[in-house]
Coordinates of C-alpha atoms in Angstrom, one line a residue:
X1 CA 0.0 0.0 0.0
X2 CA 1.1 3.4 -0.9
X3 CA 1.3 6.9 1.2
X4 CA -1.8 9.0 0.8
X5 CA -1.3 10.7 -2.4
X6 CA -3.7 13.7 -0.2
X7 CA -3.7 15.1 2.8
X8 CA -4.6 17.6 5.2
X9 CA -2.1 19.2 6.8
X10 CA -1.6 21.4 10.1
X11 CA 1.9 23.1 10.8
X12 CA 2.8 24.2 13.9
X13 CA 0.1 24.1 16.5
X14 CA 1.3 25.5 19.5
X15 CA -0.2 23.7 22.6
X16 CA 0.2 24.7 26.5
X17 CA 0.2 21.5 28.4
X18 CA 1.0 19.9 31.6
X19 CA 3.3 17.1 30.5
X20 CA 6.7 16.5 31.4
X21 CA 8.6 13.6 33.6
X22 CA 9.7 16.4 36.2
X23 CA 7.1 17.4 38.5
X24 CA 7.2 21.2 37.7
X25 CA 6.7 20.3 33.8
X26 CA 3.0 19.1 34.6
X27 CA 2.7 21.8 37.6
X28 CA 3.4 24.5 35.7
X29 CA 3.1 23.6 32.2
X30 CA 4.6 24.5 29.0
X31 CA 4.8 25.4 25.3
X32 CA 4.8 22.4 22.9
X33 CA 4.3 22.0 19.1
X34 CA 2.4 19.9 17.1
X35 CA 2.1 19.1 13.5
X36 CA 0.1 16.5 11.8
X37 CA -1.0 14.8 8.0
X38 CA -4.6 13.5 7.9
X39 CA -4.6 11.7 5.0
X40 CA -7.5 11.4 2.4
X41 CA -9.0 11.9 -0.9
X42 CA -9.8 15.4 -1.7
X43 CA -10.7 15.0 -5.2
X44 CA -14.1 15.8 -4.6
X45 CA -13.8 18.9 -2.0
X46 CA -11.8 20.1 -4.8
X47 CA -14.6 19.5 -7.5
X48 CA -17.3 20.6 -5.6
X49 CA -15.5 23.4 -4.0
X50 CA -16.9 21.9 -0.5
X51 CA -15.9 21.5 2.7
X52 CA -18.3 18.5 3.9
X53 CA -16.1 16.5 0.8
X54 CA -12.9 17.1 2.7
X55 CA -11.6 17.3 6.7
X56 CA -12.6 20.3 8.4
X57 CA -9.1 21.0 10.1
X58 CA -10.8 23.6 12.1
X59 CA -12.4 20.7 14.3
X60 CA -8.9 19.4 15.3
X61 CA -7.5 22.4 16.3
X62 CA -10.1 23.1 18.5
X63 CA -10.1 19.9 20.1
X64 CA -6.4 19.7 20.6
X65 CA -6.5 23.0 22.2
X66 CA -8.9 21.9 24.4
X67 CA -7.5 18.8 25.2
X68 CA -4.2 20.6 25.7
X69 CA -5.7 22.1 28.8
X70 CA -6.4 19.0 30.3
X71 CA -3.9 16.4 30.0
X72 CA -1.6 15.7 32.5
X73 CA 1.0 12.7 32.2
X74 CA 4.7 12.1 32.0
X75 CA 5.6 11.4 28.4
X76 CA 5.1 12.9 24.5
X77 CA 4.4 9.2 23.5
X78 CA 1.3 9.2 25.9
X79 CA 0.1 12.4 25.1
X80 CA 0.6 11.2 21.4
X81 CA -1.8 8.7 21.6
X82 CA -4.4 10.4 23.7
X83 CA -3.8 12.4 19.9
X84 CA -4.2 9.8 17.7
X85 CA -7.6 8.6 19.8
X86 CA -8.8 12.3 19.4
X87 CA -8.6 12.9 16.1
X88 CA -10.2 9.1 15.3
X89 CA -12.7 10.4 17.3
X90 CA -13.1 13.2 14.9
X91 CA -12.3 11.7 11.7
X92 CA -12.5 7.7 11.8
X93 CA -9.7 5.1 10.8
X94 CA -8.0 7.8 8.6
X95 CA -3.9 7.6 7.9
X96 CA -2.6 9.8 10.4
X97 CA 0.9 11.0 10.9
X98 CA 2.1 13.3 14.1
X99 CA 5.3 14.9 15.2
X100 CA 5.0 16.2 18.7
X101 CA 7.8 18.4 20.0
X102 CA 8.6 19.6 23.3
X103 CA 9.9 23.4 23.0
X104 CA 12.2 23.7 25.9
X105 CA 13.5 20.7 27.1
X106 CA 14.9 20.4 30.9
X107 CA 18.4 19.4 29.7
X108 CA 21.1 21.3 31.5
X109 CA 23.4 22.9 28.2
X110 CA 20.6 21.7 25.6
X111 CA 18.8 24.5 23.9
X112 CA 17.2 22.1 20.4
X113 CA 13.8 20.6 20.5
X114 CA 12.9 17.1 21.5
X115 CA 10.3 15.4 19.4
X116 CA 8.2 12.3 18.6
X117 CA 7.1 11.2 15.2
X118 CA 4.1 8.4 15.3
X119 CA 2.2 7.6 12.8
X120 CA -1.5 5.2 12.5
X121 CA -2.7 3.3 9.2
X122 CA 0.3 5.5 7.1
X123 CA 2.1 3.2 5.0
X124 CA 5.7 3.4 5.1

């Protein structure tokens, strides 16, 4: 099976959340950034010039944001998934692809970005 040859794509969703393996990191929070491909066939949101044929990416963000709120847990791979169920909640079984990045992570001399990349039903 081959990738999705279409996809809707968000870049760059910045999230305040509570998630982190030290203590303060889920007291006080912090910045993260998401991006992720829903994939799909948008050959007839195209054609019709219609949002109901393709994924209303407007519904995810919203969601996110609000589930950004809420969480609370140690890792990006949990919070990940708690993604992944979210927007199959939204969506269905569509090809999903994530990359979830922690902004600031608590490394002593470390100043990059730490990240996961998952993906669901996306062929490799």
């Amino acid at each position: 099976m081959s990738a999705p040859a279409d996809r809707v794509l968000v870049r760059g969703l910045r999230l305040w959340a509570h998630v982190g393996v030290l203590e303060h990191e889920r007291q006080l929070g912090q910045w993260f950034e998401l991006d992720f491909s829903l994939g799909c066939n948008l050959s007839a949101a195209a054609a019709a010039d219609a949002l109901e044929h393709s994924l209303d990416y407007s519904l995810a963000i919203q969601a996110l944001q609000h589930q950004a709120r809420r969480i609370r847990c140690f890792t990006l791979e949990h919070w990940s998934d708690q993604i992944f169920s979210l927007l199959e909640e939204i969506y269905g079984e569509v090809p999903i692809r994530l990359e979830l990045r922690k902004c600031q992570a608590p490394v002593p001399g470390f100043c990059g970005i730490v990240a996961v990349q998952r993906s669901r039903r996306w062929p490799t």
